[in-house]
Coordinates of C-alpha atoms and ligand atoms in Angstrom, one line a residue:
M1 CA 220.8 66.0 47.6
T2 CA 218.7 68.2 45.4
I3 CA 216.3 70.9 46.6
Q4 CA 213.8 71.7 43.9
T5 CA 212.0 75.0 43.8
V6 CA 208.8 74.4 41.9
A7 CA 206.7 77.2 40.5
T8 CA 203.0 77.0 41.4
R9 CA 199.9 79.2 41.5
P10 CA 197.5 79.8 44.5
I11 CA 194.7 77.2 44.8
D12 CA 191.3 78.4 45.9
G13 CA 189.6 77.3 49.1
Q14 CA 192.5 76.2 51.2
K15 CA 191.0 77.7 54.3
P16 CA 191.6 75.8 57.5
G17 CA 188.2 75.0 59.3
T18 CA 187.5 74.0 62.9
S19 CA 190.3 71.6 62.9
G20 CA 192.8 72.1 59.9
L21 CA 192.1 71.7 56.2
R22 CA 189.6 68.9 55.4
K23 CA 188.7 68.0 51.9
K24 CA 187.8 64.9 49.8
T25 CA 190.8 62.7 49.4
S26 CA 190.5 63.2 45.7
V27 CA 190.9 66.9 46.2
F28 CA 194.1 66.5 48.3
R29 CA 195.5 64.2 45.6
Q30 CA 195.1 66.9 42.8
P31 CA 198.4 68.1 41.4
D32 CA 200.2 70.5 43.8
Y33 CA 197.2 70.6 46.2
L34 CA 199.0 69.2 49.2
R35 CA 202.4 70.7 48.3
N36 CA 200.9 74.2 48.0
Y37 CA 199.2 73.8 51.4
V38 CA 202.2 72.4 53.2
Q39 CA 204.4 75.3 51.9
A40 CA 201.7 77.8 53.0
V41 CA 201.8 76.2 56.4
I42 CA 205.6 76.3 56.6
D43 CA 205.6 80.0 55.5
G44 CA 202.5 80.9 57.7
V45 CA 204.2 79.6 60.8
G46 CA 207.3 81.6 60.1
G47 CA 209.5 78.9 58.5
V48 CA 211.0 75.7 59.9
A49 CA 214.7 76.2 59.3
G50 CA 216.7 74.5 62.1
R51 CA 213.4 73.3 63.7
T52 CA 212.2 69.9 64.9
V53 CA 208.8 69.0 63.7
V54 CA 206.6 66.0 64.6
V55 CA 204.7 64.2 61.8
G56 CA 202.0 61.5 62.0
G57 CA 198.5 60.6 61.2
D58 CA 195.5 58.3 61.7
G59 CA 196.6 55.9 59.0
R60 CA 193.8 56.6 56.5
F61 CA 194.3 56.2 52.8
F62 CA 197.0 58.6 51.5
N63 CA 198.6 58.9 55.0
D64 CA 202.0 57.5 54.0
T65 CA 202.2 59.2 50.6
A66 CA 201.4 62.5 52.2
I67 CA 203.9 62.0 54.9
G68 CA 206.6 61.3 52.3
I69 CA 205.8 64.6 50.6
I70 CA 205.7 66.5 53.9
L71 CA 209.1 65.1 54.9
R72 CA 210.7 66.1 51.5
M73 CA 209.3 69.6 51.9
L74 CA 210.4 69.9 55.6
A75 CA 214.0 68.9 54.5
A76 CA 213.9 71.3 51.5
N77 CA 212.8 74.1 53.8
G78 CA 215.7 73.5 56.2
A79 CA 214.1 71.7 59.1
A80 CA 216.7 70.0 61.3
C81 CA 214.7 67.0 62.4
A82 CA 211.4 65.3 61.7
I83 CA 210.0 62.9 64.4
V84 CA 207.6 60.4 62.8
G85 CA 205.5 57.7 64.3
R86 CA 206.4 54.3 63.0
G87 CA 204.2 53.4 60.0
G88 CA 203.2 57.1 59.9
L89 CA 200.9 56.5 62.8
L90 CA 200.3 58.9 65.7
S91 CA 197.0 59.5 67.4
T92 CA 196.2 63.1 67.8
P93 CA 196.8 63.2 71.6
A94 CA 200.0 61.1 71.2
A95 CA 201.2 63.7 68.6
S96 CA 200.4 66.5 71.0
N97 CA 202.4 64.7 73.7
L98 CA 205.3 64.1 71.5
I99 CA 205.5 67.8 70.4
R100 CA 205.6 68.7 74.1
I101 CA 208.0 66.2 75.5
R102 CA 210.5 66.6 72.5
R103 CA 210.1 70.4 72.7
A104 CA 209.4 70.4 69.0
F105 CA 208.5 73.6 67.1
G106 CA 205.2 72.0 66.1
G107 CA 203.7 69.1 64.2
F108 CA 201.8 68.1 61.1
I109 CA 198.8 65.8 62.0
L110 CA 197.3 64.0 59.1
S111 CA 193.6 63.3 59.8
A112 CA 190.1 64.0 58.9
S113 CA 189.1 62.7 62.3
H114 CA 185.6 61.1 62.4
N115 CA 185.1 61.7 58.6
P116 CA 185.1 58.5 56.5
G117 CA 188.4 57.7 54.8
G118 CA 189.5 55.9 51.6
E119 CA 190.0 56.9 48.0
D120 CA 186.4 58.4 48.0
G121 CA 186.5 59.5 51.6
D122 CA 188.0 62.5 53.3
F123 CA 191.5 63.6 54.1
G124 CA 192.8 66.3 56.4
L125 CA 195.9 68.1 57.6
K126 CA 196.5 70.3 60.5
F127 CA 199.4 72.0 62.1
N128 CA 199.9 72.0 65.9
V129 CA 202.2 74.6 67.5
A130 CA 204.9 74.2 70.2
N131 CA 202.4 73.8 73.1
G132 CA 201.1 70.7 71.3
G133 CA 197.8 72.3 70.5
P134 CA 196.1 73.2 67.2
A135 CA 197.4 76.5 65.7
P136 CA 195.3 79.3 67.1
E137 CA 193.3 81.5 64.7
P138 CA 195.9 84.3 64.1
I139 CA 198.2 81.5 62.7
T140 CA 195.5 79.7 60.7
D141 CA 194.6 83.2 59.3
A142 CA 198.3 83.7 58.2
I143 CA 198.4 80.3 56.7
F144 CA 195.2 80.9 54.6
A145 CA 196.6 84.3 53.5
R146 CA 199.8 82.6 52.4
T147 CA 197.7 80.1 50.3
K148 CA 196.6 83.1 48.3
T149 CA 200.0 84.5 47.4
L150 CA 202.1 81.4 46.9
T151 CA 204.3 81.3 43.7
A152 CA 206.6 78.4 44.5
Y153 CA 207.2 75.5 46.9
R154 CA 210.4 73.7 47.9
I155 CA 210.8 70.0 47.8
M156 CA 213.7 67.5 47.9
A157 CA 214.1 65.4 44.7
E158 CA 215.1 62.3 46.8
E159 CA 212.4 60.0 48.3
A160 CA 211.8 60.0 52.1
P161 CA 213.0 57.0 54.0
A162 CA 210.6 54.1 54.6
L163 CA 208.4 54.6 57.7
D164 CA 208.3 51.1 59.0
R165 CA 211.8 50.8 60.8
L166 CA 212.7 52.5 64.0
G167 CA 215.8 54.6 63.9
T168 CA 217.2 57.8 62.6
W169 CA 217.8 58.3 58.9
T170 CA 218.7 61.3 56.8
L171 CA 216.9 63.2 54.1
G172 CA 219.1 66.0 52.7
G173 CA 220.3 67.8 55.7
M174 CA 217.4 66.7 57.9
D175 CA 217.3 63.8 60.4
V176 CA 214.2 61.6 60.1
E177 CA 213.6 59.9 63.4
I178 CA 211.1 57.0 63.3
V179 CA 209.8 56.4 66.8
D180 CA 207.4 54.1 68.6
P181 CA 204.0 55.9 68.5
I182 CA 202.8 54.2 71.6
A183 CA 205.5 54.1 74.3
D184 CA 205.5 57.7 75.4
Y185 CA 201.7 57.8 75.5
V186 CA 201.6 54.8 77.8
T187 CA 204.2 56.4 80.1
M188 CA 202.0 59.5 80.3
M189 CA 198.9 57.6 81.1
E190 CA 200.6 55.7 83.8
R191 CA 201.3 59.0 85.5
L192 CA 197.7 60.2 85.3
V193 CA 195.7 57.1 86.2
D194 CA 196.2 54.4 88.8
F195 CA 197.1 51.3 86.7
D196 CA 197.2 49.1 89.8
R197 CA 193.7 50.0 90.8
I198 CA 192.3 49.4 87.3
R199 CA 194.2 46.1 87.1
T200 CA 192.5 45.0 90.3
L201 CA 189.1 46.0 88.7
F202 CA 189.7 43.9 85.7
A203 CA 191.1 41.0 87.8
A204 CA 187.9 41.1 89.8
G205 CA 186.0 40.4 86.5
F206 CA 185.0 43.9 85.4
R207 CA 184.1 43.6 81.7
L208 CA 184.9 46.4 79.2
R209 CA 184.2 46.5 75.5
F210 CA 186.3 49.1 73.6
D211 CA 185.5 49.7 69.9
A212 CA 188.5 51.3 68.2
M213 CA 186.5 51.5 65.0
H214 CA 189.4 50.3 62.8
A215 CA 191.1 53.6 63.5
V216 CA 194.3 54.8 65.1
T217 CA 193.4 54.0 68.8
G218 CA 193.5 50.3 68.2
P219 CA 197.2 49.7 68.9
Y220 CA 197.1 52.1 71.9
A221 CA 194.0 50.4 73.4
H222 CA 195.5 46.9 72.9
A223 CA 198.8 48.0 74.6
I224 CA 197.2 49.8 77.5
L225 CA 193.9 48.0 78.2
E226 CA 194.9 44.4 77.4
D227 CA 198.7 44.3 77.8
C228 CA 199.2 46.7 80.7
L229 CA 195.9 46.5 82.6
G230 CA 195.1 42.9 82.1
A231 CA 191.7 43.2 80.4
P232 CA 191.0 39.9 78.7
P233 CA 191.9 39.7 74.9
G234 CA 188.9 40.6 72.9
T235 CA 188.2 43.6 75.1
V236 CA 189.4 45.8 72.2
I237 CA 187.5 45.2 69.0
N238 CA 188.2 46.5 65.5
G239 CA 191.7 47.2 66.8
T240 CA 193.6 47.2 63.6
P241 CA 193.8 50.5 61.8
L242 CA 192.5 50.2 58.2
P243 CA 193.0 52.8 55.4
D244 CA 189.2 53.0 55.0
F245 CA 188.2 52.2 58.6
G246 CA 186.5 49.1 57.2
G247 CA 184.2 51.3 55.2
H248 CA 182.7 53.0 58.3
H249 CA 182.6 56.5 59.6
P250 CA 185.0 56.3 62.6
D251 CA 182.7 58.4 64.7
P252 CA 181.7 57.1 68.1
N253 CA 178.0 58.1 68.1
P254 CA 174.8 56.1 68.2
V255 CA 174.6 56.0 64.4
H256 CA 178.2 55.0 63.5
A257 CA 178.9 52.9 66.6
A258 CA 175.5 51.3 66.5
D259 CA 176.8 47.8 67.4
L260 CA 178.4 49.1 70.6
F261 CA 175.2 50.9 71.6
A262 CA 173.1 47.8 70.8
L263 CA 175.4 45.6 72.9
M264 CA 175.3 48.0 75.9
F265 CA 171.5 48.0 75.9
S266 CA 171.3 44.2 75.5
P267 CA 170.9 41.7 78.4
D268 CA 174.4 40.6 77.8
A269 CA 176.0 44.0 78.2
P270 CA 179.4 44.3 79.7
D271 CA 180.0 46.8 82.6
M272 CA 181.3 49.5 80.4
G273 CA 181.4 50.3 76.7
A274 CA 183.7 52.8 75.0
A275 CA 184.8 53.9 71.6
S276 CA 187.0 56.5 70.0
D277 CA 187.2 58.2 66.6
G278 CA 189.5 58.1 63.6
D279 CA 192.4 60.0 65.1
G280 CA 191.8 59.0 68.8
D281 CA 190.8 62.3 70.2
R282 CA 187.1 61.6 70.7
N283 CA 185.4 59.2 73.1
I284 CA 182.1 57.8 74.1
V285 CA 181.4 56.0 77.3
L286 CA 178.4 53.8 78.0
G287 CA 177.3 51.9 81.1
R288 CA 175.1 48.8 81.2
G289 CA 171.8 50.1 79.7
I290 CA 172.8 53.8 79.7
S291 CA 174.9 56.1 77.5
V292 CA 176.7 59.0 78.9
S293 CA 176.2 62.1 76.8
P294 CA 179.5 63.8 76.2
S295 CA 178.3 67.0 78.0
D296 CA 177.5 64.9 81.0
S297 CA 180.8 63.1 80.7
L298 CA 182.7 66.4 81.0
A299 CA 180.6 67.3 84.1
V300 CA 181.1 63.9 85.8
L301 CA 184.8 63.8 85.0
A302 CA 185.2 67.3 86.4
A303 CA 183.4 66.4 89.6
N304 CA 185.4 63.3 90.2
L305 CA 188.8 64.1 88.6
H306 CA 190.4 64.5 92.0
L307 CA 189.9 60.7 92.5
A308 CA 192.2 59.9 89.6
K309 CA 195.9 59.5 90.4
G310 CA 197.3 62.4 88.5
Y311 CA 194.8 65.0 89.7
A312 CA 194.8 64.5 93.4
G313 CA 195.4 68.2 93.9
G314 CA 192.0 69.0 92.4
L315 CA 191.0 71.3 89.5
K316 CA 192.0 74.8 88.7
G317 CA 189.1 75.5 86.4
I318 CA 186.9 74.0 83.7
A319 CA 186.3 75.0 80.1
R320 CA 183.7 73.9 77.6
S321 CA 182.8 74.9 74.1
M322 CA 179.7 77.2 73.9
P323 CA 177.3 74.6 72.4
T324 CA 178.3 72.1 75.2
S325 CA 175.6 71.8 77.8
R326 CA 175.8 73.8 81.1
A327 CA 176.1 70.6 83.2
A328 CA 179.8 71.3 83.8
D329 CA 179.0 74.9 84.9
R330 CA 177.0 73.4 87.8
V331 CA 180.1 71.5 88.9
A332 CA 182.3 74.6 88.7
V333 CA 179.9 76.5 91.0
R334 CA 179.8 73.6 93.5
I335 CA 183.5 73.1 93.8
G336 CA 184.2 76.8 93.5
V337 CA 186.4 77.0 90.4
P338 CA 186.2 79.3 87.4
M339 CA 184.3 78.2 84.2
F340 CA 185.2 79.3 80.7
E341 CA 183.0 79.2 77.6
T342 CA 184.9 79.1 74.2
P343 CA 183.9 78.7 70.6
T344 CA 183.8 75.2 69.1
G345 CA 187.2 73.6 68.4
W346 CA 190.1 72.6 70.6
K347 CA 192.3 75.5 69.4
F348 CA 190.5 77.8 71.8
F349 CA 191.4 75.8 74.9
G350 CA 195.2 76.1 74.4
N351 CA 195.7 79.5 75.8
L352 CA 193.6 78.7 78.9
L353 CA 195.6 75.5 79.6
D354 CA 198.9 77.2 79.0
A355 CA 197.9 80.0 81.4
G356 CA 197.1 77.3 84.0
T357 CA 193.6 78.6 84.5
V358 CA 191.8 75.3 83.6
T359 CA 192.5 71.7 84.2
I360 CA 189.9 70.0 82.1
C361 CA 188.1 70.9 78.9
G362 CA 185.3 69.4 76.9
E363 CA 183.0 69.5 73.9
E364 CA 179.6 68.0 73.3
S365 CA 181.0 66.3 70.2
A366 CA 182.5 63.5 72.3
G367 CA 185.7 65.3 73.3
T368 CA 187.3 65.6 76.7
G369 CA 190.9 66.3 77.7
S370 CA 193.0 67.8 80.3
D371 CA 196.2 69.9 80.8
H372 CA 198.3 66.7 80.1
V373 CA 198.3 67.6 76.4
R374 CA 196.7 70.3 74.2
E375 CA 194.2 68.1 72.4
K376 CA 191.2 66.2 73.4
D377 CA 192.1 62.6 74.3
G378 CA 189.8 59.7 73.8
L379 CA 191.6 56.9 75.5
W380 CA 192.6 59.2 78.4
A381 CA 188.8 59.8 79.1
V382 CA 188.1 56.1 79.1
L383 CA 191.0 55.4 81.5
I384 CA 189.9 58.2 83.8
W385 CA 186.3 56.8 83.8
L386 CA 187.8 53.4 84.7
D387 CA 189.9 54.9 87.4
I388 CA 186.8 56.7 88.8
V389 CA 184.7 53.6 88.6
A390 CA 187.4 51.7 90.5
A391 CA 187.9 54.4 93.1
R392 CA 184.2 54.8 93.8
G393 CA 183.3 51.1 93.5
E394 CA 180.1 52.1 91.6
S395 CA 178.8 51.3 88.1
V396 CA 178.8 53.8 85.3
A397 CA 175.0 54.1 85.6
G398 CA 175.3 54.6 89.4
I399 CA 177.9 57.4 89.0
L400 CA 175.8 59.2 86.3
T401 CA 172.5 59.0 88.0
G402 CA 174.1 60.0 91.3
H403 CA 175.6 63.0 89.6
W404 CA 172.2 64.0 88.3
K405 CA 170.7 63.7 91.8
T406 CA 173.3 66.1 93.2
H407 CA 173.5 68.6 90.3
G408 CA 170.3 68.1 88.4
R409 CA 170.1 66.8 84.8
D410 CA 170.8 68.9 81.7
Y411 CA 168.8 67.1 79.1
Y412 CA 170.7 67.5 75.9
T413 CA 170.7 66.5 72.2
R414 CA 172.3 67.6 69.0
H415 CA 170.6 67.3 65.6
D416 CA 172.7 67.4 62.5
Y417 CA 171.4 68.0 59.0
E418 CA 174.3 66.9 56.8
A419 CA 175.2 67.8 53.2
I420 CA 172.4 70.4 52.9
D421 CA 172.7 72.9 50.1
T422 CA 175.5 75.4 51.0
K423 CA 173.6 78.5 50.1
A424 CA 170.5 77.4 52.0
G425 CA 172.6 76.7 55.1
E426 CA 174.4 80.0 54.9
R427 CA 171.1 81.9 54.4
L428 CA 169.5 80.2 57.3
I429 CA 172.3 81.3 59.6
A430 CA 172.5 84.8 58.1
D431 CA 168.8 85.3 58.5
L432 CA 168.8 84.1 62.1
R433 CA 171.6 86.5 62.8
A434 CA 169.8 89.4 61.3
S435 CA 166.6 88.5 63.3
I436 CA 168.5 88.6 66.7
P437 CA 167.6 92.2 67.7
G438 CA 163.8 91.5 67.5
L439 CA 163.7 88.0 69.0
A440 CA 163.3 88.7 72.7
G441 CA 159.7 88.3 73.7
K442 CA 158.7 86.3 70.5
T443 CA 157.0 83.0 70.9
F444 CA 157.7 79.9 68.8
G445 CA 155.5 76.9 69.5
S446 CA 155.1 76.7 73.3
L447 CA 158.3 78.7 74.1
T448 CA 159.1 82.3 74.3
I449 CA 162.6 83.7 73.7
A450 CA 164.1 85.5 76.7
E451 CA 167.2 86.6 74.9
A452 CA 169.3 85.8 71.8
D453 CA 172.8 86.6 70.5
D454 CA 175.6 85.6 68.2
F455 CA 178.4 84.1 70.3
A456 CA 181.7 86.0 70.1
Y457 CA 184.8 85.2 72.2
R458 CA 187.6 87.3 73.4
D459 CA 190.7 85.2 74.2
P460 CA 191.8 86.3 77.7
T461 CA 195.5 85.7 76.9
D462 CA 196.1 87.3 73.4
G463 CA 193.0 89.4 73.2
S464 CA 192.0 88.0 69.8
I465 CA 188.3 88.1 69.0
S466 CA 186.4 85.3 67.3
A467 CA 182.9 86.4 66.2
G468 CA 180.0 84.7 64.6
Q469 CA 180.5 81.4 66.5
G470 CA 176.9 80.4 66.7
V471 CA 173.4 81.9 67.2
R472 CA 172.1 81.3 70.7
A473 CA 168.4 81.5 71.7
M474 CA 167.6 81.3 75.4
F475 CA 164.0 80.5 76.2
D476 CA 162.1 81.8 79.2
N477 CA 161.9 78.3 80.7
G478 CA 165.7 78.2 80.8
A479 CA 166.0 75.9 77.7
R480 CA 168.5 76.8 75.1
A481 CA 168.9 76.3 71.3
V482 CA 172.2 77.0 69.4
F483 CA 172.6 77.0 65.7
R484 CA 175.9 76.8 63.7
L485 CA 177.4 75.5 60.5
S486 CA 180.0 72.8 60.8
G487 CA 183.6 73.6 60.0
T488 CA 184.8 70.1 59.3
G489 CA 182.4 68.8 56.6
T490 CA 183.5 68.3 53.0
E491 CA 180.2 68.2 51.2
G492 CA 177.7 71.0 51.1
A493 CA 176.9 72.5 54.5
T494 CA 176.1 70.7 57.8
L495 CA 173.7 72.4 60.1
R496 CA 174.2 71.6 63.8
V497 CA 171.3 72.4 66.2
Y498 CA 172.1 72.0 69.8
L499 CA 169.2 71.7 72.2
E500 CA 169.1 71.5 76.0
M501 CA 166.9 72.0 79.1
F502 CA 167.6 71.7 82.8
E503 CA 165.6 69.3 85.0
P504 CA 166.2 69.6 88.8
D505 CA 163.6 67.0 89.9
P506 CA 165.2 63.5 90.3
A507 CA 161.8 61.9 89.7
R508 CA 162.1 63.2 86.1
H509 CA 165.7 62.2 85.4
G510 CA 165.0 58.9 83.7
L511 CA 163.2 60.1 80.6
D512 CA 164.1 60.1 76.9
P513 CA 165.9 63.3 76.0
Q514 CA 164.1 63.5 72.6
E515 CA 160.7 63.5 74.4
V516 CA 161.8 66.0 77.1
L517 CA 163.3 68.3 74.5
A518 CA 160.4 68.0 72.0
P519 CA 159.1 71.5 72.7
V520 CA 162.6 73.0 72.4
I521 CA 163.2 71.0 69.1
A522 CA 159.8 72.3 67.8
A523 CA 160.6 75.9 68.8
A524 CA 164.0 75.7 67.2
D525 CA 162.6 74.4 63.9
K526 CA 160.0 77.2 63.8
L527 CA 162.6 79.8 64.8
A528 CA 165.1 78.8 62.0
G529 CA 162.7 77.5 59.5
I530 CA 164.8 74.3 59.2
G531 CA 162.2 72.2 57.4
D532 CA 161.2 74.9 54.9
R533 CA 164.7 76.1 54.0
T534 CA 166.5 72.8 53.8
G535 CA 163.7 70.5 52.7
R536 CA 164.7 68.2 55.6
H537 CA 162.2 67.2 58.3
T538 CA 164.4 64.8 60.2
P539 CA 168.0 65.2 61.2
D540 CA 170.5 62.8 59.6
V541 CA 172.3 62.2 62.9
I542 CA 171.0 62.6 66.5
T543 CA 173.5 62.5 69.3
Ligands
VG1_1 C1 183.4 69.3 65.0 C2 182.9 69.3 66.4 C3 183.9 70.1 67.3 C4 185.3 69.4 67.2 C5 185.7 69.4 65.8 C6 187.0 68.6 65.5 O1 183.5 70.5 64.5 O2 181.6 69.9 66.5 O3 183.4 70.1 68.6 O4 186.2 70.2 67.9 O5 184.7 68.6 65.0 O6 186.9 67.4 66.1 P1 182.4 71.2 63.5 O7 182.9 72.5 63.1 O8 182.1 70.2 62.4 O9 181.2 71.3 64.3 V1 187.7 66.1 65.4 O10 187.7 64.8 66.5 O11 186.7 66.0 64.0 O12 189.2 66.6 65.1
CO2 CO1 189.0 63.4 66.1

């Protein structure tokens, strides 16, 4: 048993973004890149001596190699135990659950989520803390600060044990416990949704198509949907995790899950379609001939959550990220619970969930979750939808259009301009920010700005302030445009433009969001000068 202390030098740019550190796989594979970052995390969280740490990832290329390195470094830094999903696999929500039920100090989650994988794709690493949620900003700041002063890292000379056999092994003075990545997650879902009711639904011929996109959710979806709930084999497609996700982006949106969308709008569509992303925390839900926008999904789930088995007591409160539409706010008002608006990224929900002030959280980027873990949870959302469909005896489309009738419809779309020139993207946002004080009263296209600001958030629990979280323009017809740069991309900058408008009239609820929002889209383009500054006249991805 040999602990090596290896001299190193700080590496530039190891700054955690919206969800951990994400870079090209080739960057992570550079000498010392991963080792430096892992040591900075260990130091930044105050050391791991005597602690239990969960480790697992989405199975993308480099997952197992990186886990081997992390285990050797945990052992060399004195950790007592590492709990690892068999094969190195753990979906992000399953990892969050494992941290909580095993009362671990925290966990390393290896994933670049919806970003493509493979040798030429992306890789990522994030640390979750003892509540099971992503490290909050004060900790990610400490980790980044440590990357800049690091002079050495510690690693065991011995190789880590193989990851494919269940059991407990040793590495130096540390136990390495290889666990079934699925069993505890299934137990948790059984508590939250009514398996019998969903079984009856499938037995009556309800048809579901779940696209796991060759990512980590496949084994979880096979186990729960087909083995436990009796959905026919073939319900789950692309259910085997592949290191490069079959060459696709494992992102459940109309562009990357195009086959699923096409199926759901075809004459042969099943009753419900769903998909999740690389690490299993995102979800999309579609009905026959209709797709549920993630912002609407949060609102519908919030309005119906009391029907699901684990939430019969009702909701304490709702939280959404700022760019998510205000559909959920209307539900909060109607059922009389508080509503919270946080910056983008799940790390901001953790303190609200820990304080017991909210039960459900969501983001426009296809993420919903509840207080059962401290991450968004793709398969959970799909199961809750199934439980609600079964409880109400209505179709997905019926539930969604009924929701609009009661609450009105918040037409919503997000336009992404990917891999634009970094300087141009930063300048666009900086100029927008600088223009805020003079914007009220100015007209762009057919719309006039009522107010504008740069979103800042004060965490009600720890008082920390996160500023510069997105420029918001409110128009005088109640429409809203939000501008921010992505914190998960690995190439140039990605500009996200979030657009929405409320429509109370049920006679106007069946329209195409792109058409309804055309004046807002045009005003946003004029306001930010997107075309002129980026040379792009159409977005790369529309969700
Ligand atoms: C994106 C989404 C954000 C989400 C984050 C991590 O961040 O917009 O809502 O929390 O990804 O999700 P950004 O900074 O690129 O807009 V995941 O499923 O990629 O871990
Ligand atoms: Co994800």
